[in-house]
mmCIF file of N, CA and C in Angstrom:
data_model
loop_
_atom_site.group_PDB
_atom_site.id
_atom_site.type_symbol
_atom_site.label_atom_id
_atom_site.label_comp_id
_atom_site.label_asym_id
_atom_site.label_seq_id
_atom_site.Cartn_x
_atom_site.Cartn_y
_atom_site.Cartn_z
ATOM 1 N N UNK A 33 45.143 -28.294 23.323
ATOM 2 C CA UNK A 33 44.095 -28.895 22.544
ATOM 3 C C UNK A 33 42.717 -28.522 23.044
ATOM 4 N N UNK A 34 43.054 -28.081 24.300
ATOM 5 C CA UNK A 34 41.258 -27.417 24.747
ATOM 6 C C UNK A 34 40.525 -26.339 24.102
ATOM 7 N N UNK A 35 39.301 -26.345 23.622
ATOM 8 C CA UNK A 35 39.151 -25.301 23.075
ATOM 9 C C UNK A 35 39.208 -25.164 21.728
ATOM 10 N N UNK A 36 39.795 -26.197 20.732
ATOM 11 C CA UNK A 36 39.988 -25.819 19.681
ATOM 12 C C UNK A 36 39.512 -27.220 19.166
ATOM 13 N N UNK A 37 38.916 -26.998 17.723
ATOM 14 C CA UNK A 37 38.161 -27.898 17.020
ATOM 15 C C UNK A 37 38.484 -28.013 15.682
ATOM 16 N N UNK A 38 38.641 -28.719 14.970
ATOM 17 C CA UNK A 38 39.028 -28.766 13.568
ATOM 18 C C UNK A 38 38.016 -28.971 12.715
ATOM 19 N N UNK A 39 37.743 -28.126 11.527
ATOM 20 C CA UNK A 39 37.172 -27.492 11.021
ATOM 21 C C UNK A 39 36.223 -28.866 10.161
ATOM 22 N N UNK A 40 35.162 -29.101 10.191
ATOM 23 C CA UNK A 40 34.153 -30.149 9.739
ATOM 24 C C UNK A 40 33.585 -29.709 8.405
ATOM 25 N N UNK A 41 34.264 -29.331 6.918
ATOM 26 C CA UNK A 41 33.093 -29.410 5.801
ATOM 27 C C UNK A 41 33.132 -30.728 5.677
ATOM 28 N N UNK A 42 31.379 -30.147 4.482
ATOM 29 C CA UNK A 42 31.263 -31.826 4.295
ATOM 30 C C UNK A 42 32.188 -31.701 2.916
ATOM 31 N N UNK A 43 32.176 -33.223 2.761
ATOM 32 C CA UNK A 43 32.510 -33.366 1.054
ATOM 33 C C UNK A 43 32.590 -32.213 -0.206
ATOM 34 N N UNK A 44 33.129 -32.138 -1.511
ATOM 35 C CA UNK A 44 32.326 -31.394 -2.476
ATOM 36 C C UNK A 44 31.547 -31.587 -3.213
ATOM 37 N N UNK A 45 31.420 -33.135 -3.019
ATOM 38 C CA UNK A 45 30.315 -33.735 -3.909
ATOM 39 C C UNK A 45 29.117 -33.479 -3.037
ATOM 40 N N UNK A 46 28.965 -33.405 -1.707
ATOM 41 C CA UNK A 46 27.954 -32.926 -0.830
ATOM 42 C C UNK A 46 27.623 -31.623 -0.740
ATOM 43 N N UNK A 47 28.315 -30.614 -1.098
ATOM 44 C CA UNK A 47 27.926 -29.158 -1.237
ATOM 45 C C UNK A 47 27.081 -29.004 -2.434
ATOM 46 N N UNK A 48 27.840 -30.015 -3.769
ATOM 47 C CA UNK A 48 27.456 -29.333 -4.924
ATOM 48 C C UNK A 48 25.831 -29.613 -5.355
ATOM 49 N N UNK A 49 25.614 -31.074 -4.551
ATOM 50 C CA UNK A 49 24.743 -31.988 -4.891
ATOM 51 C C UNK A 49 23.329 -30.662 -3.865
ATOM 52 N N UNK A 50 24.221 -30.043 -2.866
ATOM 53 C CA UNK A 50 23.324 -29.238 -2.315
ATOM 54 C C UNK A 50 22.706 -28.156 -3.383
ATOM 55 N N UNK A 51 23.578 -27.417 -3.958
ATOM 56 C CA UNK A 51 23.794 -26.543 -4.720
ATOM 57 C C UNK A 51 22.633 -26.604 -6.085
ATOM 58 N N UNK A 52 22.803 -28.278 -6.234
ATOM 59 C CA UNK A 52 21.983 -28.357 -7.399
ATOM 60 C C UNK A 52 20.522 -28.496 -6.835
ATOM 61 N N UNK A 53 20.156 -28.906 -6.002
ATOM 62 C CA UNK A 53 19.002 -29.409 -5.456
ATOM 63 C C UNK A 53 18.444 -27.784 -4.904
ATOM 64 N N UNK A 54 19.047 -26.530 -4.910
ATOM 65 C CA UNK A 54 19.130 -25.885 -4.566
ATOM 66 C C UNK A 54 18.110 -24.568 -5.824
ATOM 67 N N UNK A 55 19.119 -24.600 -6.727
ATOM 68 C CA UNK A 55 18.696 -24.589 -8.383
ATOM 69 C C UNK A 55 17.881 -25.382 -9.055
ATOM 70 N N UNK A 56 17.379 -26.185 -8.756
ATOM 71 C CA UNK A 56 16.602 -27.165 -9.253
ATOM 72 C C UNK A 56 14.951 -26.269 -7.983
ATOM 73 N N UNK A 57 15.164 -26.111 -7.561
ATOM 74 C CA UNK A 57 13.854 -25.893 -6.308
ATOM 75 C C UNK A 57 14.103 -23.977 -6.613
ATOM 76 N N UNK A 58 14.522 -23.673 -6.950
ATOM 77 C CA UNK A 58 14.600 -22.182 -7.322
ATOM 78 C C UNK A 58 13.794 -22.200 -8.765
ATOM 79 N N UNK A 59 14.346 -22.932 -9.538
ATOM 80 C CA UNK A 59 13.535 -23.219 -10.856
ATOM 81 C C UNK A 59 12.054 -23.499 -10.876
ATOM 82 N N UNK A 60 12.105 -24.607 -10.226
ATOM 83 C CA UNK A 60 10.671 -24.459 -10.119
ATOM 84 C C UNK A 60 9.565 -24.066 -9.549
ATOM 85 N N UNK A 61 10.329 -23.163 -8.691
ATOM 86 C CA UNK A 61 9.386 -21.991 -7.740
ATOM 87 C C UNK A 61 8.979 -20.737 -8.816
ATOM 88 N N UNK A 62 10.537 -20.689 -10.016
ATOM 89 C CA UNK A 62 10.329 -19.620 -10.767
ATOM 90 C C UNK A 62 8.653 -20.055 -11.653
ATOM 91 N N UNK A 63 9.301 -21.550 -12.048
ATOM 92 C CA UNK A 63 7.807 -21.705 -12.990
ATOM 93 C C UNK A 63 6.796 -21.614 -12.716
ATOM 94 N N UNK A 64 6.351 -22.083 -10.702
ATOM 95 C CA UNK A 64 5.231 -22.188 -11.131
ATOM 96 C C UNK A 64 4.913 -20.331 -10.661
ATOM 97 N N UNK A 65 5.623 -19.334 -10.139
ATOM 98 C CA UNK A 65 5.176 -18.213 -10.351
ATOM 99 C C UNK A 65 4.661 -17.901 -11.836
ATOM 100 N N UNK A 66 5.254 -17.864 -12.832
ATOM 101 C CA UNK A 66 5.374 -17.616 -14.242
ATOM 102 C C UNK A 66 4.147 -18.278 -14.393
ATOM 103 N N UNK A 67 3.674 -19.523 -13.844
ATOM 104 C CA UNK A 67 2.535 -19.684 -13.836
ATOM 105 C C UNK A 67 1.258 -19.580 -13.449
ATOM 106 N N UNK A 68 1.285 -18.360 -12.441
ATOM 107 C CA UNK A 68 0.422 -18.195 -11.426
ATOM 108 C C UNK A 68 0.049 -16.628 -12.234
ATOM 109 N N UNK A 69 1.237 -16.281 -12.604
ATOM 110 C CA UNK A 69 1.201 -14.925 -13.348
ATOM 111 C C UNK A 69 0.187 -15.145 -14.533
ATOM 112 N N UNK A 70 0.564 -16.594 -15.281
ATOM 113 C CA UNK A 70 0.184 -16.314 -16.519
ATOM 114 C C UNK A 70 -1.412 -16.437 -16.323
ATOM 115 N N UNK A 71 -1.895 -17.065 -15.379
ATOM 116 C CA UNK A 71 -3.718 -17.252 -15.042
ATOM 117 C C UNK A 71 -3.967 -16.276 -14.750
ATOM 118 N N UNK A 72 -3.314 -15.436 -14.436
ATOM 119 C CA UNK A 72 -3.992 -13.990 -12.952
ATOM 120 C C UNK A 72 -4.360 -12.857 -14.355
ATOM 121 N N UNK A 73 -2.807 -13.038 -15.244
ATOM 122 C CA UNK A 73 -2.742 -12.196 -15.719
ATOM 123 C C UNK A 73 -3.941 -11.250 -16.503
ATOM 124 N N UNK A 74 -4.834 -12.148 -17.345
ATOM 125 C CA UNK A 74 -6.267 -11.618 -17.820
ATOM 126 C C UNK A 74 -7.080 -10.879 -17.082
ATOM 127 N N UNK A 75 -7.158 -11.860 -15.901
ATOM 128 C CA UNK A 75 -8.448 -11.214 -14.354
ATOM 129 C C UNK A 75 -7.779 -9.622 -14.281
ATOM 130 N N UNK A 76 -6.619 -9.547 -13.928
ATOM 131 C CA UNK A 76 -6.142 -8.461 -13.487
ATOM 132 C C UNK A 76 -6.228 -7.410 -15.025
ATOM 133 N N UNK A 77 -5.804 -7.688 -15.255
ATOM 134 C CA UNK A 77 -5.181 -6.747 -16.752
ATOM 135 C C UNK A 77 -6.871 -5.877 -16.980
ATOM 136 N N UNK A 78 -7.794 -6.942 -17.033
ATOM 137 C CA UNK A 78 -9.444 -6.840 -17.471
ATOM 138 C C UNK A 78 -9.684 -5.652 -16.526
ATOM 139 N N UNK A 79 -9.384 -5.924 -15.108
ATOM 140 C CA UNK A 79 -9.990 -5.248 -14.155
ATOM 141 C C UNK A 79 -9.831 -3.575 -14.428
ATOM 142 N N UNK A 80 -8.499 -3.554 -14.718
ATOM 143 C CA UNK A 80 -7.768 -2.327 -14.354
ATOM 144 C C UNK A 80 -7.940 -1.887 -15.661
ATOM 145 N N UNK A 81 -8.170 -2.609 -17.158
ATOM 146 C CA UNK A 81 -8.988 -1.823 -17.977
ATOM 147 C C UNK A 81 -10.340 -1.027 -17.754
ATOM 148 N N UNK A 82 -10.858 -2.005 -16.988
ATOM 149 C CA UNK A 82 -12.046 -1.396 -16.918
ATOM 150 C C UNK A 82 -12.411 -0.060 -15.990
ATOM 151 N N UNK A 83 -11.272 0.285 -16.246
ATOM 152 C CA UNK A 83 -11.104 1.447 -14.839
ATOM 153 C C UNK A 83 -10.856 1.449 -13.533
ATOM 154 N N UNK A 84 -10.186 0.443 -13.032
ATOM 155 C CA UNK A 84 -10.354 0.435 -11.751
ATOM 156 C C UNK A 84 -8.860 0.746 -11.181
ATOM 157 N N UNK A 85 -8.643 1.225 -10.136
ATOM 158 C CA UNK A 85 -7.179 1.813 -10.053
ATOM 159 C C UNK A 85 -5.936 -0.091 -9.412
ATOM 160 N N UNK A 86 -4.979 0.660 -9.283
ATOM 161 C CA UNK A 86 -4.039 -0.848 -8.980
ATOM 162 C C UNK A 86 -5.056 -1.088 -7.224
ATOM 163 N N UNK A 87 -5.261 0.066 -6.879
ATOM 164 C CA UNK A 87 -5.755 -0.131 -4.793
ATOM 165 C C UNK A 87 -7.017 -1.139 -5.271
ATOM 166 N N UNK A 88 -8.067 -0.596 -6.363
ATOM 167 C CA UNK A 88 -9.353 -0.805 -6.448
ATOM 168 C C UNK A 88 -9.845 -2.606 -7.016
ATOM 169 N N UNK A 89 -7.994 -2.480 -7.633
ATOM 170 C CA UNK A 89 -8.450 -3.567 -8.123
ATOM 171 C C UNK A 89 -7.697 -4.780 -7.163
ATOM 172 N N UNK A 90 -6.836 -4.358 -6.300
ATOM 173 C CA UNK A 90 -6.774 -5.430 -5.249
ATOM 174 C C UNK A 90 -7.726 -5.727 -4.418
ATOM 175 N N UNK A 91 -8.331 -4.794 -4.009
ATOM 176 C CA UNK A 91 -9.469 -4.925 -3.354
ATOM 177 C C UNK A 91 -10.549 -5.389 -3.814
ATOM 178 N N UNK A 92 -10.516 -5.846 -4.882
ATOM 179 C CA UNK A 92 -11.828 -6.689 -5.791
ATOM 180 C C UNK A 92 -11.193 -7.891 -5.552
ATOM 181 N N UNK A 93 -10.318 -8.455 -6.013
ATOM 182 C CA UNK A 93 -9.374 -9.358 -5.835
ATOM 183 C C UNK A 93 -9.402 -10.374 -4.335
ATOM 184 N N UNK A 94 -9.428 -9.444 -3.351
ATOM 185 C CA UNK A 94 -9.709 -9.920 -2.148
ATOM 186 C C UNK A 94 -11.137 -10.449 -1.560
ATOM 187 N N UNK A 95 -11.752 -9.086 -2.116
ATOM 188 C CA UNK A 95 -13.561 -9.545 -1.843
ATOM 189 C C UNK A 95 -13.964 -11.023 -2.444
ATOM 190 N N UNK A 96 -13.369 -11.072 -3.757
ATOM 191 C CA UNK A 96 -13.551 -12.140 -4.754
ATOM 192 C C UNK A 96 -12.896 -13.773 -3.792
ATOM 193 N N UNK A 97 -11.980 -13.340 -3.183
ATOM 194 C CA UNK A 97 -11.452 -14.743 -2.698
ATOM 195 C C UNK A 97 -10.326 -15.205 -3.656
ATOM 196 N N UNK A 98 -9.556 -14.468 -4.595
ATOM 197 C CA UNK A 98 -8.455 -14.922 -5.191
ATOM 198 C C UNK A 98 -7.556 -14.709 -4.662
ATOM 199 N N UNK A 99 -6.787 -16.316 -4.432
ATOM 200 C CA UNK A 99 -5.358 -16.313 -4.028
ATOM 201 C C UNK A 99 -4.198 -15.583 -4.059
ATOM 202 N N UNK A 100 -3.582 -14.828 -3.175
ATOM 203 C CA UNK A 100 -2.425 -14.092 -3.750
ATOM 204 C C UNK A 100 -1.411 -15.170 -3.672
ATOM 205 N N UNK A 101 -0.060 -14.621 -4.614
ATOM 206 C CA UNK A 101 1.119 -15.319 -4.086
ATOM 207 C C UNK A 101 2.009 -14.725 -3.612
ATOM 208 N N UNK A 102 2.180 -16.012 -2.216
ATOM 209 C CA UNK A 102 2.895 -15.487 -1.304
ATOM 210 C C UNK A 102 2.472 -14.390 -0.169
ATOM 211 N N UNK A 103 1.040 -14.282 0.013
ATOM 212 C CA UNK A 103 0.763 -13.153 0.825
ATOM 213 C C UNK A 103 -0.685 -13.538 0.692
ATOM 214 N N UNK A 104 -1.134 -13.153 2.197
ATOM 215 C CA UNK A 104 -2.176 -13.390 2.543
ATOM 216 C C UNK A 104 -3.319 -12.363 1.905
ATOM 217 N N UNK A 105 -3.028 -10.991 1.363
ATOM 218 C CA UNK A 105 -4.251 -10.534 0.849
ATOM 219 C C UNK A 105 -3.186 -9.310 0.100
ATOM 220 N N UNK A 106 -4.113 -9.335 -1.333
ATOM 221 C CA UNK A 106 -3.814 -8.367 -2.880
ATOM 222 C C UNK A 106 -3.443 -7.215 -2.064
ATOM 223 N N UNK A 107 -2.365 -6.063 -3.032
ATOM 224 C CA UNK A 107 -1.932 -5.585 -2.327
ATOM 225 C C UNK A 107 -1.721 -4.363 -3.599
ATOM 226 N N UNK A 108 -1.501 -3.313 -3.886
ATOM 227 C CA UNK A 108 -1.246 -2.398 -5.333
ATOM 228 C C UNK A 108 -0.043 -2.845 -5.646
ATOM 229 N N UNK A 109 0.924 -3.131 -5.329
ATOM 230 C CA UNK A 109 2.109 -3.516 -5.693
ATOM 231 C C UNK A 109 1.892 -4.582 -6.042
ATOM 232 N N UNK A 110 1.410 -5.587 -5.477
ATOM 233 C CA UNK A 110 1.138 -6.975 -6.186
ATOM 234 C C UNK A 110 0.618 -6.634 -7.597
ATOM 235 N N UNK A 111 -0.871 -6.377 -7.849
ATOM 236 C CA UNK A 111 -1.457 -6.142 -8.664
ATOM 237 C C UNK A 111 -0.471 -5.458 -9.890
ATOM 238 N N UNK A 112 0.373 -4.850 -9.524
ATOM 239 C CA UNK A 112 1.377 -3.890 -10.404
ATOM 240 C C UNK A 112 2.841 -5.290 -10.754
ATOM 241 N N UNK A 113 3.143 -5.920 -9.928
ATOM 242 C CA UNK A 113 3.770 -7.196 -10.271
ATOM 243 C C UNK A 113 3.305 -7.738 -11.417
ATOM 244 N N UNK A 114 2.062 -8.356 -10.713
ATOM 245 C CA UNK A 114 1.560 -8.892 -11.832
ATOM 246 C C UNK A 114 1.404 -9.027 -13.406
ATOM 247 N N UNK A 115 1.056 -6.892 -13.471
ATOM 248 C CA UNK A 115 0.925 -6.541 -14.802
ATOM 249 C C UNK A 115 2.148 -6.290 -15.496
ATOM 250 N N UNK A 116 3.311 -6.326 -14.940
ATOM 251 C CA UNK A 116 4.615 -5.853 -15.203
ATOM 252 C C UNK A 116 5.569 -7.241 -15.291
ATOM 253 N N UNK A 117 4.884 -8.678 -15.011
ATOM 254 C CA UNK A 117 5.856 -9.844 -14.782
ATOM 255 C C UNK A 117 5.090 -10.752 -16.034
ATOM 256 N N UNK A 118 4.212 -10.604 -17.000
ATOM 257 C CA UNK A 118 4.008 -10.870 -17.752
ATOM 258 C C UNK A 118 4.811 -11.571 -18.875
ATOM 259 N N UNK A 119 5.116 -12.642 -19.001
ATOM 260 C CA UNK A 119 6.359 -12.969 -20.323
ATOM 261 C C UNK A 119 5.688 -13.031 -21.409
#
């Protein structure tokens, strides 16, 4: 008996209840991106009409003091997220 331990899950009503709380906090991380997208989306879209490249226009972005998400400073790939995550 030394040495050996028998195996502790929890419940399945305790996994699932994880599971949902899980999906439920995935969801609404999705929205409020979808929502962070949908404000940015103009600023950005405007910028890069106006000629400015995806680098040029993160870097306006930053000077400006707008929030990225999830990352401390605009990035071309972000900026390219952005214009591409549009719904």
């Amino acid at each position: 008996m030394t040495g050996s331990r028998p195996d502790h899950k929890p419940p399945a009503s305790h996994s699932s209840a994880r599971c949902r709380t899980a999906k439920r906090q995935t969801a609404e991380l999705a929205a409020m991106f979808h929502a962070y997208v949908e404000a940015l989306h103009p600023l950005v879209s405007d910028l890069v009409r106006s000629g400015l490249s995806h680098e040029a226009t993160a870097a306006a972005l930053n000077r400006r003091g707008i929030p990225c998400w999830g990352r401390d400073r605009w990035t071309t790939a972000l900026v390219r997220t952005v214009l591409r995550q549009r719904p």
